[in-house]
Coordinates of C-alpha atoms and ligand atoms in Angstrom, one line a residue:
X128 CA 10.7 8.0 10.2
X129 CA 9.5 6.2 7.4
X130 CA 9.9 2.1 7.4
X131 CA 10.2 0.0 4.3
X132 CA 10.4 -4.2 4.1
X133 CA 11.6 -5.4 1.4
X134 CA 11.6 -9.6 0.9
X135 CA 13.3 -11.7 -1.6
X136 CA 12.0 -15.3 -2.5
X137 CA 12.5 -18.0 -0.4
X138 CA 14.8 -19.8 -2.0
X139 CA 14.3 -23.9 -2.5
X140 CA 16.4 -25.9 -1.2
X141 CA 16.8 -28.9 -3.8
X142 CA 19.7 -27.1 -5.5
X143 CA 22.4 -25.1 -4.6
X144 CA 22.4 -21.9 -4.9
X145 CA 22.9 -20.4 -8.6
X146 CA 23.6 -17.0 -10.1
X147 CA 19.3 -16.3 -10.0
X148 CA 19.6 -16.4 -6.4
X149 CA 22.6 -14.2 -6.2
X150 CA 21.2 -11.4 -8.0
X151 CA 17.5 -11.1 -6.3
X152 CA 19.4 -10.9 -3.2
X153 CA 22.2 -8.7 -4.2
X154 CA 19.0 -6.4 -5.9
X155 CA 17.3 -6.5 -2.8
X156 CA 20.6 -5.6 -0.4
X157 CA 21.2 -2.6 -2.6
X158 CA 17.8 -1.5 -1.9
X159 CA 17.7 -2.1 1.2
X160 CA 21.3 -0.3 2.2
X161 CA 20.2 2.6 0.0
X162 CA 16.8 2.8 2.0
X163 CA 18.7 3.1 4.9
X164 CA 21.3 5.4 3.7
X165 CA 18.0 7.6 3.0
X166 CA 17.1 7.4 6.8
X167 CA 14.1 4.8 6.9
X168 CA 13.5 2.6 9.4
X169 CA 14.4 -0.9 6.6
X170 CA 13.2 -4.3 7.8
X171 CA 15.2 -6.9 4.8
X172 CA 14.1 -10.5 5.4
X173 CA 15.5 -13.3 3.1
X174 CA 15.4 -17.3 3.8
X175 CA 14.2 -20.8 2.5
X176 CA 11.5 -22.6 1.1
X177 CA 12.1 -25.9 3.0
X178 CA 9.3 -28.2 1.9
X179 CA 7.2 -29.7 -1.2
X180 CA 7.4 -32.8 -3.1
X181 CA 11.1 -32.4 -5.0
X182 CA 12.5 -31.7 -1.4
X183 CA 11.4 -34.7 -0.2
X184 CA 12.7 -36.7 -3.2
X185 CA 15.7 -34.9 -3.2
X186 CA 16.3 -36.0 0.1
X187 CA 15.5 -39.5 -0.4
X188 CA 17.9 -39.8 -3.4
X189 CA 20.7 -37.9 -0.8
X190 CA 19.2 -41.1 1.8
X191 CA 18.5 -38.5 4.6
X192 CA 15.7 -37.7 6.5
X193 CA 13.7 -34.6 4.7
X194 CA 14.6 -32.5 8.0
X195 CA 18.5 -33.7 8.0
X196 CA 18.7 -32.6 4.4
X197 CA 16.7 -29.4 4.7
X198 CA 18.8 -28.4 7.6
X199 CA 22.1 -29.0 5.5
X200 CA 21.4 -27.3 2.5
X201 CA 19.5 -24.3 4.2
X202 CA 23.6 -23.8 5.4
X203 CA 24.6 -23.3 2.2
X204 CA 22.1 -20.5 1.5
X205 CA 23.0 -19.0 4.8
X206 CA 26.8 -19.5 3.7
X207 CA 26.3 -17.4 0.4
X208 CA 24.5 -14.3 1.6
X209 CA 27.7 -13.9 4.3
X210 CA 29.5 -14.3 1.5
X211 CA 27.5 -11.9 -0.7
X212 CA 27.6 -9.6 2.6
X213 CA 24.2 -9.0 2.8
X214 CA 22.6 -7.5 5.1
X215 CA 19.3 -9.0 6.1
X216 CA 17.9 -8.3 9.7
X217 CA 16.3 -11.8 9.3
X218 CA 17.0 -15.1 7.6
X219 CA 13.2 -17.6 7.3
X220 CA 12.8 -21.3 7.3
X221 CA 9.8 -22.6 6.4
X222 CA 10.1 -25.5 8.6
X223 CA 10.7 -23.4 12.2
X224 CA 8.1 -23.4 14.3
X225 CA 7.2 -20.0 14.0
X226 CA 6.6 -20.3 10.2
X227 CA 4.4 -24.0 10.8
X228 CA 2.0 -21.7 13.2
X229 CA 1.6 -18.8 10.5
X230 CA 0.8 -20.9 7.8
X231 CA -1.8 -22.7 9.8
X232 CA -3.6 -19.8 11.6
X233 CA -4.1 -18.8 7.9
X234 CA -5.4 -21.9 6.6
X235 CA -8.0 -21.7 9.6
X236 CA -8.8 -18.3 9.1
X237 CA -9.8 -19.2 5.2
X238 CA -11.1 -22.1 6.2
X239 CA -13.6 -20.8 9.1
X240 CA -15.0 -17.9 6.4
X241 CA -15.6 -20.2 4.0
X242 CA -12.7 -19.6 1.7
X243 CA -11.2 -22.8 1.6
X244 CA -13.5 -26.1 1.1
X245 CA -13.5 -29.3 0.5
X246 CA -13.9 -31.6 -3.0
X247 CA -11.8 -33.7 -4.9
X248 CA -8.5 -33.6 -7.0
X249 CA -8.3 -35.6 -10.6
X250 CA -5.6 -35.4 -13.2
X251 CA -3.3 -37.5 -15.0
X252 CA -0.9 -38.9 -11.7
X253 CA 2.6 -40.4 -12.2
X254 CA 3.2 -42.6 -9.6
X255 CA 7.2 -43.2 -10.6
X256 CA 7.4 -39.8 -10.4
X257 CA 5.1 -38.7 -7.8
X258 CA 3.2 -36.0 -9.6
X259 CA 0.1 -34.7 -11.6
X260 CA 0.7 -33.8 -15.4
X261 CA -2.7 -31.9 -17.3
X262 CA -3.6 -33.6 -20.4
X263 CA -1.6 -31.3 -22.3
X264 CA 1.4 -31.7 -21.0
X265 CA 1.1 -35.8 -21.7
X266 CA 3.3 -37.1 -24.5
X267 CA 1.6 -40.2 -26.2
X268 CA -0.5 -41.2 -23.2
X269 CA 2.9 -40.5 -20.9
X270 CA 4.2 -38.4 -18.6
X271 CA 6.6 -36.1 -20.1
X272 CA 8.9 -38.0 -18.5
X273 CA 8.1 -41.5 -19.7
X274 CA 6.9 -42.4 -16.7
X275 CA 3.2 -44.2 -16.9
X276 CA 0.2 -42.5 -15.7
X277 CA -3.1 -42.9 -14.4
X278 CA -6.6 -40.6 -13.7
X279 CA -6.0 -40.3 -10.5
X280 CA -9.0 -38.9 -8.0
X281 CA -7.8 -37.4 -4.6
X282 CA -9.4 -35.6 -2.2
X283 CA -7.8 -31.8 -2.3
X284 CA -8.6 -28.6 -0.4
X285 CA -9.5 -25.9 -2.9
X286 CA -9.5 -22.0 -2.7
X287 CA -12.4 -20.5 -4.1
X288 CA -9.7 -17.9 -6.2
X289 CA -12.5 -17.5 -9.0
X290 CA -14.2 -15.7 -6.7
X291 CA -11.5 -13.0 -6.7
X292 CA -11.0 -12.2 -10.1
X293 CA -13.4 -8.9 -10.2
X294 CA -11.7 -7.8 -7.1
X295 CA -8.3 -8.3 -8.3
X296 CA -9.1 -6.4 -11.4
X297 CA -10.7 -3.5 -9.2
X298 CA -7.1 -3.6 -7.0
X299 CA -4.9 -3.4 -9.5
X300 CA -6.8 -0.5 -11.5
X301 CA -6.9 1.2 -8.0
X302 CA -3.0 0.7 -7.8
X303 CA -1.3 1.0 -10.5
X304 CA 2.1 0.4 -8.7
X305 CA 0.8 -2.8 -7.0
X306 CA 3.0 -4.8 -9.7
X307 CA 6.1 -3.5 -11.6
X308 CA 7.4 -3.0 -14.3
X309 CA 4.1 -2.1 -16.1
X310 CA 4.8 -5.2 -19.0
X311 CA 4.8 -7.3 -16.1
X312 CA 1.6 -5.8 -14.9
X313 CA -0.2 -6.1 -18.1
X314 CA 0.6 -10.1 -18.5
X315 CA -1.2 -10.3 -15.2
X316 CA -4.4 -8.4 -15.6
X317 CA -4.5 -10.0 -19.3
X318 CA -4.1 -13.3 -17.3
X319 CA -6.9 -12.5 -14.4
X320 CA -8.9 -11.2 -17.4
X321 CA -8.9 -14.7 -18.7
X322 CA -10.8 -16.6 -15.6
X323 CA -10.1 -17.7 -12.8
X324 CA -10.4 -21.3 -11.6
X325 CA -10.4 -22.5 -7.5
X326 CA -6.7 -23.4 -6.4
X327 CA -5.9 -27.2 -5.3
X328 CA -4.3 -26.0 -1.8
X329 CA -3.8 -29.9 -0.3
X330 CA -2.0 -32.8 -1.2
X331 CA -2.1 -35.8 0.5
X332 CA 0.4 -37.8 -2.3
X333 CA 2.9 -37.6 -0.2
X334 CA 4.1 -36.1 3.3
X335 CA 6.8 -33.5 3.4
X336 CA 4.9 -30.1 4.4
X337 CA 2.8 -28.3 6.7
X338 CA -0.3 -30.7 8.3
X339 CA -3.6 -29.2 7.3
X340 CA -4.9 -27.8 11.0
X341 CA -7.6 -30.9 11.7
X342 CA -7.2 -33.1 9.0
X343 CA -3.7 -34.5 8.9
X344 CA -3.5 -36.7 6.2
X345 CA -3.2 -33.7 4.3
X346 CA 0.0 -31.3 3.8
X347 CA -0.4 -27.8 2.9
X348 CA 0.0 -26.6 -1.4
X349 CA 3.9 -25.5 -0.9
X350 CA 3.2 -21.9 -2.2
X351 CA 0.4 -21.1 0.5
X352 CA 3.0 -22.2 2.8
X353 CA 5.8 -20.7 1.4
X354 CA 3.9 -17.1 0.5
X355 CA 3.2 -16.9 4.5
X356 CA 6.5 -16.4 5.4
X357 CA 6.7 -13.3 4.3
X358 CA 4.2 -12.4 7.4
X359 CA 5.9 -15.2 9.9
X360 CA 8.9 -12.8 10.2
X361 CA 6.6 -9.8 11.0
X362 CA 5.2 -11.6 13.9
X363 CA 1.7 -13.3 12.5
X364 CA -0.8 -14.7 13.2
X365 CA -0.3 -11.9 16.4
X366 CA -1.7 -9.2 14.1
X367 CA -1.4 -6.9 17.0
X368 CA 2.5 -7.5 16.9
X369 CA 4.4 -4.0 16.1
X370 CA 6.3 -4.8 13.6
X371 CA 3.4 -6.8 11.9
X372 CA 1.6 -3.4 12.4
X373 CA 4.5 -1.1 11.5
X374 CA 6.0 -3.6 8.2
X375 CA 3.2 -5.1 6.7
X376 CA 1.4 -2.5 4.5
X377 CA 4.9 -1.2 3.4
X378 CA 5.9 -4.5 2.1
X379 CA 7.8 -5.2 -1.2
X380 CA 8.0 -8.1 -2.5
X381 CA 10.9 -8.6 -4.8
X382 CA 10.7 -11.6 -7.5
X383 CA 11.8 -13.1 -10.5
X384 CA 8.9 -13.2 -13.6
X385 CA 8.8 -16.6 -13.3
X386 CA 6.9 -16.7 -9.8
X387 CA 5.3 -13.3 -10.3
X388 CA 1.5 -15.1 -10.7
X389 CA 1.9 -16.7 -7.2
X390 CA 2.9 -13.4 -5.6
X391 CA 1.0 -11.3 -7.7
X392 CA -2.6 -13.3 -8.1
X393 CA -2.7 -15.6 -5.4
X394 CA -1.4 -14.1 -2.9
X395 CA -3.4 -10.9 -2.8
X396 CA -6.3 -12.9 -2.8
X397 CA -5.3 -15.2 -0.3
X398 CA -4.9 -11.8 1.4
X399 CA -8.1 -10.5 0.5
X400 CA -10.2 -13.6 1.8
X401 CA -8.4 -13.6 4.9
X402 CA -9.5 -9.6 5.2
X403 CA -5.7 -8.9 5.3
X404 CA -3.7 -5.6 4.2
X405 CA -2.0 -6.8 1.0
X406 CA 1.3 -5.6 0.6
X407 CA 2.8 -2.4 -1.2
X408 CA 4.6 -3.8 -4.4
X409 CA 5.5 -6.8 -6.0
X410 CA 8.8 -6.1 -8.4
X411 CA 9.4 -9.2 -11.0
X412 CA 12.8 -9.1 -12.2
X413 CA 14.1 -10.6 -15.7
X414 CA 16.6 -13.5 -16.2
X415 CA 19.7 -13.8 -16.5
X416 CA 21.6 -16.3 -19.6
X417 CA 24.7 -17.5 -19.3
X418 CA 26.8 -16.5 -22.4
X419 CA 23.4 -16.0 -24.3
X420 CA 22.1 -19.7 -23.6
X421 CA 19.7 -19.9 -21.0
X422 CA 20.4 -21.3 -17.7
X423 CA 19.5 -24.8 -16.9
X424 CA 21.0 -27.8 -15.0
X425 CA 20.2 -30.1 -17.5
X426 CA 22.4 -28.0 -20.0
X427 CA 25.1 -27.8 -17.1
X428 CA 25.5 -24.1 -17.4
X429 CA 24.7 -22.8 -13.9
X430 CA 26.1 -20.3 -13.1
X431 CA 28.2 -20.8 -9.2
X432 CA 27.7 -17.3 -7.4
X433 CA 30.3 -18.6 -4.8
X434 CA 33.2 -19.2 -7.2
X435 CA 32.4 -15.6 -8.6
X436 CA 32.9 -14.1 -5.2
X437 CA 35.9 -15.6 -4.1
X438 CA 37.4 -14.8 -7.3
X439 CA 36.1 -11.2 -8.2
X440 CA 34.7 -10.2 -4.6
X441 CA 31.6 -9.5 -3.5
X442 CA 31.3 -5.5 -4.9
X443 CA 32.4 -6.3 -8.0
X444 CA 29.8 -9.5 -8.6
X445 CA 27.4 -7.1 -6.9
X446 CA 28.1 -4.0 -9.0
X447 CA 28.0 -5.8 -12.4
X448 CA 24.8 -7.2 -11.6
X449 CA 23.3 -4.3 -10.8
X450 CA 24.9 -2.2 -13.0
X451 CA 25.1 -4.3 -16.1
X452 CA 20.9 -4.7 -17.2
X453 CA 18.1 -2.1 -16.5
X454 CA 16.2 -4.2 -13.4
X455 CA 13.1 -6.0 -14.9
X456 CA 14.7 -6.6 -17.9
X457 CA 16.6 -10.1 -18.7
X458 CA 20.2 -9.8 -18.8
X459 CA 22.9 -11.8 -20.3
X460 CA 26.4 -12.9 -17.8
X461 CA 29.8 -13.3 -19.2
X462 CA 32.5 -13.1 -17.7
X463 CA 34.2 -11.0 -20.1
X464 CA 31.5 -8.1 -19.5
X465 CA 32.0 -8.7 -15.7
X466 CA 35.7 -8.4 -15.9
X467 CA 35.5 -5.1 -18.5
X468 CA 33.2 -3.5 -16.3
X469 CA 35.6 -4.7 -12.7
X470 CA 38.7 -2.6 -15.2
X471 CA 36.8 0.2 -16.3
X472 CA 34.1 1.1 -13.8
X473 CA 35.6 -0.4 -10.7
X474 CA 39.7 -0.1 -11.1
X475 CA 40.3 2.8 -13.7
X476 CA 37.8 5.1 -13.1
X477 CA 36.8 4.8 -8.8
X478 CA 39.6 2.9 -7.9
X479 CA 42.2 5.2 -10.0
X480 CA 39.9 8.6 -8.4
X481 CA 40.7 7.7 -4.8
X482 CA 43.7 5.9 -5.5
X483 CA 45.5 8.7 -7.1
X484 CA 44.3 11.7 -5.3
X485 CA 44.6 9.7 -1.6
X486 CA 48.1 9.1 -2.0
X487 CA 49.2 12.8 -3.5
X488 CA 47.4 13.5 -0.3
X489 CA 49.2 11.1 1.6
X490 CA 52.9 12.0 0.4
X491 CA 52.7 15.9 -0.2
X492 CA 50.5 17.1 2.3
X493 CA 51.5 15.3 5.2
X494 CA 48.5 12.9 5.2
X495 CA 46.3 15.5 6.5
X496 CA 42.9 16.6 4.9
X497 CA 44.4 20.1 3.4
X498 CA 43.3 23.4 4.4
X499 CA 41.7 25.3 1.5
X500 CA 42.2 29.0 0.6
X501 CA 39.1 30.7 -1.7
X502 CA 37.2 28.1 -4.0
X503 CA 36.7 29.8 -7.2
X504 CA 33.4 29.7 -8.6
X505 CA 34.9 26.7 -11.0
X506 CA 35.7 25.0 -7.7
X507 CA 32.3 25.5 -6.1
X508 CA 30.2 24.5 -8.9
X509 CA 32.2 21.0 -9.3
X510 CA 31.8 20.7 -5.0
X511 CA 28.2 21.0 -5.2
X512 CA 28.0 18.2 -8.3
X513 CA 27.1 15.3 -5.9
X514 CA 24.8 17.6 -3.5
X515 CA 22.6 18.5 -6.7
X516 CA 22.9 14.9 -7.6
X517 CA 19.9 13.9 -5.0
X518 CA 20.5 9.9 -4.6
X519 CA 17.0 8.5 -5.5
X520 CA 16.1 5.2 -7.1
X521 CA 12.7 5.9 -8.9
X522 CA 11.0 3.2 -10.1
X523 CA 13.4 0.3 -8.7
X524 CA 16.3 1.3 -11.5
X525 CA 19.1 0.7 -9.4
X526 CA 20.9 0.8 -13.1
X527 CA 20.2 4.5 -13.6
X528 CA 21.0 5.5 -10.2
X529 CA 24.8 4.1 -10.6
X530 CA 24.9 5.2 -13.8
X531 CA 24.7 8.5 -12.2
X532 CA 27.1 8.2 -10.0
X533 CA 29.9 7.0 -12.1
X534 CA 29.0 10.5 -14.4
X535 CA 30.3 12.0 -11.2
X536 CA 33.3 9.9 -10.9
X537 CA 34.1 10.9 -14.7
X538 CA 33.5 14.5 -13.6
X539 CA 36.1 14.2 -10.8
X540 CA 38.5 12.2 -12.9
X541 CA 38.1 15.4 -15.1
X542 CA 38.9 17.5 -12.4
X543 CA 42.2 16.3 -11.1
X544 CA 43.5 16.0 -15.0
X545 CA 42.7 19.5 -15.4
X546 CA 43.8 21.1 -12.2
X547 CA 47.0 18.6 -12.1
X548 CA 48.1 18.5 -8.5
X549 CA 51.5 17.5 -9.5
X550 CA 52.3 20.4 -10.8
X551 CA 51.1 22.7 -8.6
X552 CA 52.9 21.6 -6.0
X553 CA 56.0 23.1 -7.7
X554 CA 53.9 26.2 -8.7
X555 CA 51.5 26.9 -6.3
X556 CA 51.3 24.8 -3.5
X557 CA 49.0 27.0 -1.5
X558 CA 46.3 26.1 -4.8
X559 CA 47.4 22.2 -4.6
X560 CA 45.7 22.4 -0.9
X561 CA 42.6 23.9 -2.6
X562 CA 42.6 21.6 -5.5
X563 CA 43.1 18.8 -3.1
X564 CA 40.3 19.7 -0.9
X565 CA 38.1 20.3 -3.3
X566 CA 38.9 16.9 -4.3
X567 CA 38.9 14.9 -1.1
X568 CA 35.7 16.3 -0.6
X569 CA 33.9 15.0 -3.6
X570 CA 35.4 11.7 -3.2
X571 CA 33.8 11.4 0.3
X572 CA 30.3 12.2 -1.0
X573 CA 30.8 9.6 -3.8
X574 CA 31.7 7.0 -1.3
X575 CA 28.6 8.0 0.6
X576 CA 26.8 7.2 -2.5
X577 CA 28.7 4.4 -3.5
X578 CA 27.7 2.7 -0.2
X579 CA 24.7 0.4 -1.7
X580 CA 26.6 -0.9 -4.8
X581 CA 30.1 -1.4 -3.3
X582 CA 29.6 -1.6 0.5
X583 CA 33.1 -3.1 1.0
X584 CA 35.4 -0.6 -1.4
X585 CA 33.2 2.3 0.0
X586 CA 33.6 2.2 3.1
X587 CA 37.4 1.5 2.8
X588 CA 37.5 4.4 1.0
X589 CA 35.3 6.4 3.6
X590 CA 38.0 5.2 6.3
X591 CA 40.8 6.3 4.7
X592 CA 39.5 9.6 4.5
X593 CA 38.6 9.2 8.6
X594 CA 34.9 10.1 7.8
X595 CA 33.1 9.1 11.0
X596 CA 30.3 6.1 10.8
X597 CA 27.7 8.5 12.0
X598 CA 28.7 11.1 9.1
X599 CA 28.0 8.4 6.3
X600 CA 24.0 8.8 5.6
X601 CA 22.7 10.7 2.8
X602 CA 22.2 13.7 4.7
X603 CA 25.8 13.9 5.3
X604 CA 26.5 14.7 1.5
X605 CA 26.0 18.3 2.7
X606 CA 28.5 18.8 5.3
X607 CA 31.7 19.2 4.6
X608 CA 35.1 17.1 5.1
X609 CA 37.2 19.0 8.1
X610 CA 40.3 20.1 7.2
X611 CA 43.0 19.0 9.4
X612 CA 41.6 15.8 9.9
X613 CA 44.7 12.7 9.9
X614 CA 44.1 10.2 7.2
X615 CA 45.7 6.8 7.5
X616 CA 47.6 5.0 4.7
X617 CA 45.8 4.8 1.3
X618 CA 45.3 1.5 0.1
X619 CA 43.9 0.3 -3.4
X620 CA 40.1 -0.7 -3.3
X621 CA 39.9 -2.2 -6.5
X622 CA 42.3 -4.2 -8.0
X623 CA 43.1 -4.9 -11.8
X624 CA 41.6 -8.3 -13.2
Ligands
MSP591 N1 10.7 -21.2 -3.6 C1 10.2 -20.4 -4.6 C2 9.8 -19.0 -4.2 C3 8.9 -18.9 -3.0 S1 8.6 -17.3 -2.5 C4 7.3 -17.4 -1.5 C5 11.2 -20.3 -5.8 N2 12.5 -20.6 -5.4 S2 13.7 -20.7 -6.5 O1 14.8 -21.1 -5.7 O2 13.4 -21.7 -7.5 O3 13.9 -19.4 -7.2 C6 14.2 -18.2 -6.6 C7 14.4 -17.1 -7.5 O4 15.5 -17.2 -8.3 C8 13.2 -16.7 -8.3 O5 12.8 -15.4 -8.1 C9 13.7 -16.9 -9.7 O6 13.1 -16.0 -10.6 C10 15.2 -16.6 -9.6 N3 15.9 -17.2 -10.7 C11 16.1 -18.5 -11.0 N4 16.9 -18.5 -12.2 C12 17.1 -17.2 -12.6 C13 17.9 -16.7 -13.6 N5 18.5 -17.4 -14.5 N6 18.0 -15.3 -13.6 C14 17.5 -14.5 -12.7 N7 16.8 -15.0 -11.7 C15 16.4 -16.4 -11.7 O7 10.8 -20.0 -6.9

């Protein structure tokens, strides 16, 4: 069996949870259900990035304690992806003991060969707002902010990263998949091309974050910290840990472009200095706008992904998402699009398809799966449709691969207009079991491959056509429904908006 581990960002938890989080996590559910649909052994982890400098002033202005406030809002996370119906075999906080251990065996590790060393930190430092600005981001001799600011002269950890930059270069020629989409690759290497100056990897401005191992007035750079936890879950520092073994070297890591130089320059050579495998891929995703204006909280357009469930549901949020942009590329939300796509896609074309043909089956064949007399060759070459379609997702285009799949569902919808049931049940009744068959029997393989883009609907759907859980992988496509089998009730998957 092959294993896969796919990650998405852990998510900060100054905010609530927005569309952006929704739709890496969504992204990397489908993936993750259609990797297992495939047969591998999937290992899905998700969670939160719990500490750093806006946490900690996010929980004063709340009054709490940082760990109160962390705990609270690390709920809400944990609230959306049951929601979302995800289905992650592991949920990270950065501030559990597990994670606080990880982190620091690699900070000794770096720091015992030499990769991490002493020296000093000076900038431009706003006390008000607790923060270092460079002198270009100063506006007349101020913070951007307004806020007064000083040189400031601290004492900082530092990574030697300029020491990476020809090995870098050399990795990334050697693996050209290391970071997709290729744009996204190129504005990397272009970047790494352009030098490579040590990493600041301490603060001591202020508290909330992991103690440096031996030197405790200083916390851990939030992004070594944070990067870590995608090893934490797999069982490090105990390298000798099975699933650290097994996991590790087939890991994904799944990103917006925004944070793609953290995952896809530092952390590899983080990785490298600590004589680490690096992991398989990292995928940066675009961004979404809202209505074609992009998505801030100062503009007051997020975007709520838990008012969108609870109206719309979970598949449908999930399928428009996927469905709507190719992944990589930026995509623009509105809820008109969302709501044409739930009509056509979701209610006329798959919800009519089952709809329709599971209650013809239901009222005029006794609500058994029909036995069929000789397919014609018409009928066999339509049957085999879905068995020809081979379910892959090359190069992370979730897009194309239900694009695919609805061709199918136009094909069927094709089907049952041409071959009309309904009337030959007056004519030829013994052809409506045929027809029927035929029919019940390519709906079943398009819920099999519906399963990672509407979980919910699909395996309704799957039920009412009493398809065992065991028969529901991809290597089921190829067997075949049995006839006789009782169905229950149909019941609409996919209401009208
Ligand atoms: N905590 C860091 C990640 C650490 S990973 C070791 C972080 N968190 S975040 O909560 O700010 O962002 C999480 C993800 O949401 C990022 O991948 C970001 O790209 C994504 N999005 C935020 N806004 C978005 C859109 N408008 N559209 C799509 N995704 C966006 O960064």
């Amino acid at each position: 069996m092959t294993e896969a581990y796919i990650t998405t960002p852990i998510y900060y938890v100054n905010d609530k949870p927005h569309i952006g989080h929704a739709y890496t996590t969504f992204a990397c559910d489908t993936l993750a259900r259609f990797w297992r649909l495939q047969g591998k052994n999937v290992k899905f982890l998700t969670g939160t990035d719990e500490h750093g400098q806006k946490v900690e002033k996010a929980a004063a202005v709340a009054s709490v304690s940082p760990q109160d406030f962390v705990d609270e809002v690390s709920q809400t996370f944990r609230h959306l992806i049951d929601k979302m119906n995800v289905t992650n075999d592991d949920f990270i906080r950065t501030t559990e003991p597990r994670h606080i251990k990880a982190a620091q065996a690699l900070w000794t590790r770096l720091l015992t060969n030499g990769s991490i060393y002493l020296g000093e930190y000076a900038g431009w430092y706003a006390v008000r707002d607790e923060a270092f600005y460079a002198e270009s981001e100063l506006v007349n001799g101020k913070a951007p902010t307004g806020a007064d600011v000083e040189w400031l002269v601290e004492p900082s950890y530092f990574f030697k990263l300029s020491a990476y930059q020809d090995q870098l270069l050399a990795y990334y020629k050697a693996h050209p998949d290391f970071i997709a989409p290729e744009s996204r690759r190129n504005e990397v290497i272009r970047f790494v091309e352009g030098g490579l100056h040590d990493l600041s990897v301490s603060r001591t401005s202020f508290k909330w974050g992991v103690p440096v191992p031996g030197d405790d007035r200083h916390i851990m750079y939030v992004w070594l910290d944070a990067l870590t936890n995608y090893m934490t879950a797999l069982g490090y520092p105990d390298e000798q840990n099975t699933d650290f073994k097994t996991f590790w070297p087939e890991a994904v890591h799944v990103v917006g472009k925004d944070i793609l130089r953290f995952h896809a320059v530092y952390w590899p050579a983080f990785l490298m200095a600590a004589d680490l495998p690096l992991p398989r891929q990292i995928f940066a995703h675009g961004w979404w706008t809202n209505e074609g204006v992009k998505i801030s909280k100062s503009l007051g357009n997020t975007i709520d992904p838990i008012e969108l469930i609870d109206t719309f549901g979970s598949d449908a949020v999930r399928y428009f998402l996927m469905r709507e942009i190719s992944f990589g590329q930026d995509g623009d939300f509105s809820r008109q699009a969302l709501i044409n796509r739930i009509n056509s896609d979701l209610a006329n074309a798959y919800g009519n398809l089952a709809q329709r043909v599971l209650s013809f089956i239901y009222k005029n064949a006794d609500a058994i799966v029909p036995t069929p007399g000789e397919l014609t060759t018409e009928d066999s070459t339509f049957l085999n449709l879905p068995m020809q379609f081979l379910p892959t997702i090359d190069e992370m285009q979730i897009n194309r691969y239900a694009e695919g799949v609805w061709a199918l569902i136009a094909k069927a919808n094709q089907y049952v207009d041409e071959h009309k049931p309904w009337d030959l049940k007056k004519t030829d009744p013994e052809r409506m079991n045929t027809v029927l068959y035929v029919l019940a029997d390519f709906i079943r393989q398009i819920a099999i491959l519906t399963q990672p883009l509407v979980p919910l609907a699909s395996a309704k759907i799957l039920n009412q056509l009493s398809v065992p859980e065991a028969d529901r992988l991809f290597s089921c496509l190829n067997t075949k429904l049995r006839p006789d089998t009782k169905l229950p009730e149909p019941m609409g998957v996919f209401p009208r908006i």
